Amino acid sequence: MKQKHLMTGNEAVARGAYEAGLNFASAYPGTPSTEILENLVLYKDSLYCEWAPNEKVALEATIGASIAGVRSLATMKHVGVNVAADPLFTFAYTGVGGGCILVSADDPGMHSSQNEQDNRNYATAARLLMLEPSNSQEAKDFTKIGFELSEKFDTPVLLRMTTRICHSKSAVTFEDRVEKTAKPYEKNIKKYVATPANGKVMRRNLVGRLAAMEEYSNNTELNVEEMNGSEVGVISSGVAYQYAREVFGDDASYLKLGMTFPMPMEKIKAFAAKVKKLYIVEEMDPYMERQIREAGIECIGKAVIPEYDELNTDIVRKGVFGTEAPTLKSDLDAVVRPPAMCAGCPHRGFFYALSKKKNVMITGDIGCYTLGSAAPLNAMDTCICMGGSISTGHGASKAFGITGADTKVVSVIGDSTFFHSGVNSLMDVAYNKGNNVTVILDNRITGMTGHQQNPGTGYTLMGDATGEVDIPLLCQAIGIKKENIYIVNPLKLDEVDHALDEALGKDEACVIITKWPCILKKFSQQDKNDFDLKPKKCVIDQDKCRKCKLCAKTGCPAIYVGETITINADSCTGCGVCVQVCPFDAISEVK
Amino acid sequence: MKEVKNILLVGVGGQGTILASKILSMGLLEAGYDVKMSEIHGMSQRGGNVSTQIRFGEKVYSPIIGKGEADVIVAFEKMEALRWIEYLKEGGKMVINDFEIPSVPILMGAAKYPQGILADLTAKANVSVFEASTIAEQIGNSKTMNIVLLGALVKAMNIPGIDWEVVIRANVKKGFEDINIRAFQEGMKQV
């Protein structure tokens, strides 16, 4: 028997891509997709992979590699596909050179996302062949099959995963890598230059390709029937199949779909004819149900299965059978355990100073620093999407100018998010004479997703040293005046305060760059040279402490307000923000 | 074993629940079971709660369990035991580390750490309580607390035929094998 490896779906996709002879991969990190490239780089002797500044760039680079003739892969979270949607739709027209897969990792239940959109809809909208694995073995197998189908049908393949498939571990068996000879590159203007004239032909071809893919979908083993009786039939896909299979048990019959675009409608019709009652069990949108109903087949789906949140066996069981397992209840309530900025987080000092400013609207962005919106700091008014803080802030400050409100706008963005798409927004501010204050929180790494390199860190995914973006110089090049760019240490409250006051006092675009590494980061030699990162501790002198709790108002999880106020020495990193906040000099730094 | 068994490990980011779950899953996989393991965490590195679920048997479908389905719950922290009690199956066992980690609202003085958790849970379920962190400190490395709890879990699960010490040696940091084996053995004695 082959050795079984316990792997997450993400690890399995990486393994599958490696075995399939993949040569090129590009991605922007985003939960729950990040670990695919982090695992793919373990095979870096055999392939090349990189972090791109954003998902659109990642997909475009992947398209280029495919056209040049090699198997290529782009991975991203669901909202990242929105960013990459422009090239995606046209890539479906041109088709591929080497096989090409886009992994969309959706996040039902929003474990770590701003929305829970169902990206299966992209397959229908752009007409992409779609595969949905339901465990780690399938994640690996479908990746390999995906490259073959991409080449067979001359189409990009959407490998649609969800958090539970990405992050759950199950057994996987390995095969060896099979090297793929690159397709020799041939210039083909009619295929790859999407002018209107060429596009019209491509569009017609796309319809023909769809018919061929649908025929395949009706015949492939990826869509498999399990007949156990004629009373109840269930159609499902992805992790929802696992919940359904468990809840309906051995008495129901199943049509498990691994290929969900184009849908195997003939197979579905045949299955529906064999059962008296047909259920469709799917997470989020009624994606399959809509198409099945359109084909004139009666079924029960969203009438009993919620259209929102992550599913589980409880929800499916309650929806279908109305039953719940008996549970034990306590008379006590557990206090919530919300995430918080870490002890020693460089964002804390900045947000503390910002939270004291009156009459400001704070437009935020996607990253750890979105936690600046949480109590006790409450220092954020909006958070919409990656890179949106600066442009949202620009629009808001223009509107305040029109309405005559004297509210100033501060736009807060992380280094990686600034590179992602904040640069364009800042260009808008400079170009259109905006006056919102942009704050770039440069913590020398992509923090939120677990420390990926980015164009500002000086290292690549492959581990090579490289040039880094000079943020102040970039801002100047965009059109921000040199005297309006402030570089501060976010742990020094005076510095932050002074810069904020000056910038808020000016009627032109200003940029404040706070520069200090993420406390959880593995410090590079460069970090050690540039910053004083020696570990320190802060302690409270109980004789001097008057229990005013101002230190706790910084929201530091190392500070405990009990009978006395104390600092947990295990979690304190000696950042010194509490020392500066204490009005009674009761807190001091110790070695 | 036709019936699928469900194990739930709950705690706070940084307590080592994931390593304990990994060792457990590896042992079960090598013993021939179908195994699925899921980490349920949002932004755990930033102080949130973490849970890992391990399901094993002849054939496992769902990677996650529902309420009232856990055969054994190991709570690495007391308030987490309270939070997850409704996942325990009727007649299931709960192992609780007598250890408190206050959450941010408690640290800020906006809420109080609930009192009387152990008395309440002990009255309602089959509960074993002990101070795994104290045992780990006595052994000489407070970080082995997760392996102490793994020992207690393995005892509570009562699955014969797996050489856990071999699995532990293969999965802990080099140079720390012996102390982890001691932690495991001490944990076994607690249930």
Tab-separated table of C-alpha atoms in Angstrom, chain B residues 1 36 57 59 72 79 119 165 173:
chain	number	residue	atom	x	y	z
B	1	MET	CA	-14.271	0.539	13.700
B	36	LYS	CA	-9.595	14.159	8.957
B	57	GLY	CA	-12.825	5.721	11.789
B	59	LYS	CA	-14.480	6.168	6.578
B	72	VAL	CA	-13.589	13.689	23.954
B	79	MET	CA	-13.047	29.396	29.628
B	119	ALA	CA	-17.860	23.164	39.473
B	165	GLU	CA	6.072	7.353	21.918
B	173	LYS	CA	11.602	19.327	17.915
